[in-house]
Coordinates of C-alpha atoms and ligand atoms in Angstrom, one line a residue:
L1 CA 5.8 7.4 3.9
P2 CA 4.8 3.8 3.0
E3 CA 4.4 3.4 -0.7
L4 CA 3.3 0.3 -2.7
P5 CA 6.4 -1.8 -2.1
E6 CA 6.2 -1.2 1.6
V7 CA 2.5 -2.1 1.7
E8 CA 3.1 -5.2 -0.4
S9 CA 5.7 -6.3 2.1
V10 CA 3.1 -5.9 4.9
A11 CA 0.6 -7.9 2.8
A12 CA 3.2 -10.7 2.2
A13 CA 4.0 -10.8 5.9
L14 CA 0.3 -11.0 6.9
R15 CA -0.2 -13.9 4.4
L16 CA 2.9 -15.7 5.6
N17 CA 2.3 -15.3 9.3
L18 CA -1.5 -15.2 9.7
L19 CA -3.4 -16.9 6.9
G20 CA -5.5 -19.7 8.3
R21 CA -5.4 -18.1 11.8
R22 CA -8.5 -17.1 13.7
F23 CA -9.1 -13.6 14.9
T24 CA -9.5 -13.8 18.6
G25 CA -9.3 -10.3 20.0
L26 CA -8.8 -6.6 19.5
R27 CA -7.4 -4.2 22.0
V28 CA -7.9 -0.5 21.1
R29 CA -6.0 2.3 22.8
F30 CA -7.0 5.1 20.3
G31 CA -10.3 4.5 18.4
G32 CA -9.5 7.3 15.9
V33 CA -7.6 4.8 13.7
F34 CA -10.9 3.0 13.1
A35 CA -13.6 4.3 10.8
D36 CA -16.1 2.2 12.6
R37 CA -16.7 1.8 16.3
P38 CA -14.1 -0.6 17.6
R39 CA -16.8 -2.7 19.2
R40 CA -18.4 -3.3 15.9
V41 CA -15.1 -4.4 14.4
R42 CA -14.4 -6.7 17.2
R43 CA -17.9 -8.3 16.8
A44 CA -17.6 -8.5 13.0
L45 CA -14.3 -10.3 13.1
R46 CA -14.2 -12.4 16.2
D47 CA -13.6 -16.1 15.6
R48 CA -13.3 -15.6 11.9
T49 CA -10.4 -17.1 10.0
L50 CA -8.1 -14.9 7.9
I51 CA -8.4 -16.5 4.4
D52 CA -6.9 -13.8 2.1
V53 CA -4.9 -10.6 2.1
H54 CA -5.4 -8.4 -1.0
R55 CA -3.5 -5.3 -1.9
H56 CA -5.0 -2.6 -4.2
G57 CA -2.6 0.4 -4.7
K58 CA -1.7 1.3 -1.1
Y59 CA -4.9 -0.3 0.4
L60 CA -4.7 -3.6 2.2
I61 CA -7.8 -5.7 2.5
M62 CA -8.0 -8.6 4.9
N63 CA -10.6 -11.2 4.1
F64 CA -12.1 -13.3 6.8
A65 CA -14.1 -16.5 6.3
G66 CA -17.8 -16.3 6.5
D67 CA -18.5 -19.5 8.4
V68 CA -17.7 -18.8 12.1
A69 CA -18.9 -22.2 13.3
A70 CA -16.6 -24.1 11.0
A71 CA -13.7 -21.9 11.7
A72 CA -14.0 -21.7 15.5
S73 CA -12.2 -24.4 17.3
G74 CA -11.7 -22.5 20.6
P75 CA -14.2 -21.3 23.1
A76 CA -17.5 -20.3 21.6
D77 CA -18.5 -16.7 22.0
P78 CA -22.2 -16.1 21.7
V79 CA -21.7 -12.4 21.1
S80 CA -19.9 -13.0 17.8
R81 CA -22.8 -15.0 16.4
G82 CA -25.1 -12.1 16.1
G83 CA -25.2 -10.4 12.7
A84 CA -23.1 -7.3 13.2
G85 CA -23.7 -5.0 10.4
L86 CA -21.8 -6.5 7.4
V87 CA -21.8 -10.0 8.7
R88 CA -24.1 -12.3 6.7
D89 CA -23.5 -15.7 8.3
G90 CA -23.7 -18.7 6.0
R91 CA -25.5 -16.9 3.2
S92 CA -24.3 -15.8 -0.2
G93 CA -24.1 -12.0 -0.5
A94 CA -25.3 -10.3 -3.7
D95 CA -21.6 -9.7 -4.4
G96 CA -20.8 -13.4 -4.1
S97 CA -18.9 -12.8 -0.8
R98 CA -20.5 -15.8 0.9
G99 CA -20.8 -13.9 4.1
E100 CA -17.1 -13.1 4.3
T101 CA -16.1 -10.1 6.3
H102 CA -13.5 -7.6 5.1
L103 CA -11.2 -5.2 6.9
M104 CA -9.4 -2.6 4.9
L105 CA -6.4 -0.7 6.1
H106 CA -4.5 2.3 4.7
L107 CA -1.3 3.1 6.5
R108 CA -1.2 6.8 5.2
M109 CA 1.8 8.7 6.5
T110 CA 3.3 6.6 9.4
G111 CA 1.2 3.5 9.9
Q112 CA 3.0 0.2 10.6
L113 CA 1.9 -3.3 11.5
L114 CA 4.4 -5.0 13.8
C115 CA 4.6 -8.6 14.8
L116 CA 7.5 -9.0 17.1
P117 CA 8.0 -11.5 19.9
D118 CA 8.3 -9.7 23.3
Y119 CA 7.3 -6.4 21.8
R120 CA 6.3 -3.8 24.4
P121 CA 3.8 -1.4 22.8
D122 CA 4.8 2.3 23.1
K123 CA 2.5 5.3 23.1
H124 CA 2.2 5.2 19.3
V125 CA 0.6 1.7 19.3
H126 CA -3.2 2.4 18.9
A127 CA -4.5 -1.1 18.4
T128 CA -3.4 -4.7 18.9
L129 CA -5.0 -7.5 16.9
D130 CA -4.8 -11.0 18.2
F131 CA -4.7 -14.0 15.9
D132 CA -5.0 -17.0 18.2
G133 CA -2.0 -15.9 20.3
R134 CA -0.1 -14.2 17.6
R135 CA -0.2 -10.4 18.3
V136 CA -0.1 -7.8 15.6
H137 CA 0.4 -4.2 16.7
Y138 CA -0.8 -1.2 14.8
R139 CA 1.6 1.7 15.4
D140 CA 1.1 5.1 13.8
M141 CA 2.9 8.3 15.0
R142 CA 0.7 10.7 13.0
K143 CA -2.5 8.7 13.5
F144 CA -3.7 9.3 9.9
G145 CA -4.0 5.6 9.1
R146 CA -7.4 3.9 9.0
F147 CA -9.0 0.5 9.5
Q148 CA -12.5 0.2 7.9
L149 CA -15.0 -2.6 7.6
V150 CA -15.9 -2.9 3.9
E151 CA -18.4 -5.0 1.9
D152 CA -16.1 -6.4 -0.7
G153 CA -12.7 -8.1 -0.6
R154 CA -11.4 -6.9 -3.9
R155 CA -12.9 -3.5 -4.9
P156 CA -15.0 -2.1 -2.1
A157 CA -17.2 1.0 -2.8
A158 CA -15.0 3.0 -0.4
I159 CA -12.2 2.9 -3.0
A160 CA -14.4 3.1 -6.2
H161 CA -12.6 6.4 -7.1
V162 CA -9.2 4.6 -7.1
G163 CA -7.9 3.4 -10.5
P164 CA -6.7 -0.1 -11.2
D165 CA -3.6 -1.3 -9.4
V166 CA -0.5 -0.1 -11.3
L167 CA 1.2 -3.5 -11.2
E168 CA -1.9 -5.2 -12.6
V169 CA -3.2 -2.6 -15.2
R170 CA -2.7 -3.6 -18.8
F171 CA -1.0 -1.1 -21.1
A172 CA -3.9 -0.6 -23.4
K173 CA -6.2 0.4 -20.6
W174 CA -3.7 2.7 -19.0
Y175 CA -2.9 4.3 -22.4
E176 CA -6.5 5.1 -22.9
R177 CA -6.6 7.0 -19.7
I178 CA -3.5 9.0 -20.2
A179 CA -2.6 9.5 -23.9
D180 CA -4.5 12.7 -24.5
R181 CA -3.7 14.4 -21.2
R182 CA -1.9 17.8 -21.2
A183 CA -0.7 17.5 -17.6
P184 CA 2.9 16.7 -16.7
I185 CA 3.6 12.9 -16.9
K186 CA 4.8 13.1 -13.3
A187 CA 1.5 14.4 -12.0
L188 CA -0.4 11.8 -14.0
L189 CA 1.7 9.0 -12.7
L190 CA 0.9 10.2 -9.2
D191 CA -2.8 10.5 -9.9
Q192 CA -4.3 7.5 -8.0
G193 CA -7.5 7.8 -10.1
I194 CA -5.6 6.7 -13.3
A195 CA -3.7 3.9 -11.6
A196 CA -3.2 3.2 -8.0
G197 CA 0.1 2.7 -6.1
L198 CA 2.8 4.9 -7.5
G199 CA 4.2 7.5 -5.1
N200 CA 6.9 10.2 -5.4
I201 CA 10.0 8.1 -5.0
Y202 CA 9.1 5.5 -7.5
V203 CA 7.8 7.9 -10.1
D204 CA 11.2 9.7 -10.1
E205 CA 12.9 6.3 -10.4
A206 CA 10.6 5.2 -13.3
L207 CA 11.0 8.5 -15.2
F208 CA 14.8 8.3 -14.8
R209 CA 14.9 4.8 -16.2
A210 CA 12.6 5.7 -19.0
G211 CA 14.7 8.9 -19.8
V212 CA 11.6 11.2 -19.7
H213 CA 11.6 14.7 -18.1
P214 CA 9.0 14.9 -15.3
T215 CA 7.2 18.0 -16.8
T216 CA 6.6 16.4 -20.2
P217 CA 2.9 16.5 -21.0
A218 CA 1.6 12.9 -21.6
A219 CA 0.1 14.1 -24.9
A220 CA 3.6 15.0 -26.1
L221 CA 4.8 11.4 -25.6
D222 CA 4.3 8.7 -28.3
R223 CA 2.9 5.2 -27.6
D224 CA 6.3 3.5 -27.3
E225 CA 7.5 6.1 -24.8
L226 CA 4.4 5.7 -22.7
R227 CA 4.8 2.0 -22.9
A228 CA 8.4 2.3 -21.7
I229 CA 7.2 4.5 -18.8
L230 CA 4.6 2.0 -17.6
R231 CA 7.1 -0.9 -18.0
C232 CA 9.8 1.1 -16.0
S233 CA 7.2 1.9 -13.3
K234 CA 6.3 -1.8 -12.9
D235 CA 10.0 -2.8 -13.0
V236 CA 11.0 -0.4 -10.3
L237 CA 8.1 -1.4 -8.0
R238 CA 8.8 -5.1 -8.4
L239 CA 12.5 -4.5 -7.7
A240 CA 11.6 -2.4 -4.6
I241 CA 9.2 -5.2 -3.4
R242 CA 12.1 -7.7 -3.7
H243 CA 14.2 -5.4 -1.5
G244 CA 11.4 -5.0 1.1
G245 CA 10.8 -1.3 0.1
T246 CA 12.6 1.9 0.7
T247 CA 13.1 2.9 4.3
F248 CA 12.7 6.6 5.2
V249 CA 12.0 8.1 8.6
N250 CA 10.5 5.3 10.6
F251 CA 9.0 2.7 8.4
T252 CA 10.1 -0.8 9.3
N253 CA 8.5 -4.0 8.1
F254 CA 6.4 -6.5 10.0
H255 CA 9.3 -7.8 12.0
G256 CA 10.8 -4.4 12.7
K257 CA 13.4 -4.5 10.0
P258 CA 14.1 -1.7 7.5
G259 CA 13.8 -2.2 3.7
N260 CA 17.0 -1.8 1.7
F261 CA 15.9 -0.4 -1.6
R262 CA 17.2 3.0 -0.7
R263 CA 20.7 1.9 -1.8
K264 CA 19.3 1.1 -5.2
L265 CA 17.8 4.6 -5.9
R266 CA 19.2 6.2 -9.0
A267 CA 17.4 9.5 -9.0
Y268 CA 15.3 10.2 -5.8
G269 CA 17.2 12.2 -3.2
R270 CA 20.4 12.4 -5.4
T271 CA 20.2 16.2 -6.2
G272 CA 23.7 17.4 -7.1
E273 CA 25.2 13.9 -7.2
P274 CA 26.5 12.6 -10.6
C275 CA 24.0 10.7 -12.8
L276 CA 24.9 7.0 -12.7
R277 CA 24.6 6.9 -16.5
C278 CA 26.3 10.1 -17.8
H279 CA 27.8 11.8 -14.7
T280 CA 25.9 15.1 -15.1
P281 CA 24.8 16.4 -11.7
L282 CA 21.2 15.6 -11.0
E283 CA 18.7 18.4 -10.6
R284 CA 15.6 19.0 -8.5
L285 CA 12.4 20.6 -9.6
V286 CA 8.9 21.0 -8.0
V287 CA 6.2 19.4 -10.3
G288 CA 2.6 19.6 -9.1
G289 CA 3.8 20.4 -5.6
R290 CA 6.1 17.4 -5.4
S291 CA 9.9 17.4 -5.3
S292 CA 11.3 15.8 -8.5
H293 CA 14.8 14.5 -9.1
F294 CA 16.1 14.0 -12.6
C295 CA 19.1 14.1 -14.9
P296 CA 18.9 17.2 -17.2
R297 CA 20.9 15.3 -19.9
C298 CA 19.3 11.8 -19.8
Q299 CA 15.9 13.3 -19.3
P300 CA 15.8 16.5 -21.5
A301 CA 12.9 18.9 -21.2
R302 CA 10.6 19.2 -24.2
Ligands
ZN401 ZN1 22.4 11.4 -17.1

């Protein structure tokens, strides 16, 4: 299950490999991974240059330049010049988007973007995006991932229900949203409406580092403890990003390589193994339907 660090590694790879490149084609084998009709996506993006890749929580938003004429250096395609839905050529949109076009992607359970030389798409590759000769394959065994054209490159209406990105949220704002809640801290950290991006693995790691039991109600924690939890959450995510994420089941990065953060995990998946701090065997508990791994001594229940 790709979490924030895996999604950030995809965003970084897209920026490194594709920024400044022109979108030249889209081949779709299974249209169900698009919220819009593939033909509409193709028309909206064709000949536009990728100018930014933004991540918000586990959402990726690719921003394409508004001015097709300036960007296009290859063969002109009259079809792409028609206003296709969201495209507002050359004019400033009410949101200041200057006619940019935005394609959002959520990988969900098993989505992957792959950019490998000589790659032969298998039956799980549902779409191939072409950036001026550089091919990016969208592979998704469970088919839950979605591409969607959106009207804004930072916070589109489609994710209005999603809270601020957990790596960007300031403590004061996050504290306001969480301080009085009676729910277990683990459930609140997983609540994407409070802050977006933390998943099961990294919540367990953050709570282990902060020394807080997963069932502790947020309201039972003081300001300093909550501050430590948010800081540990950001630390563990940044560390995982540096290691290319944690690889489980079949997530590999843009170039087909696994992330190596798994070796750095201190709590997640270590039930029965000795705590790295006090040697007490770690325990497992289900909190809000999610498997939680913790040290009963370093993270005492309250
Ligand atoms: Zn311990």
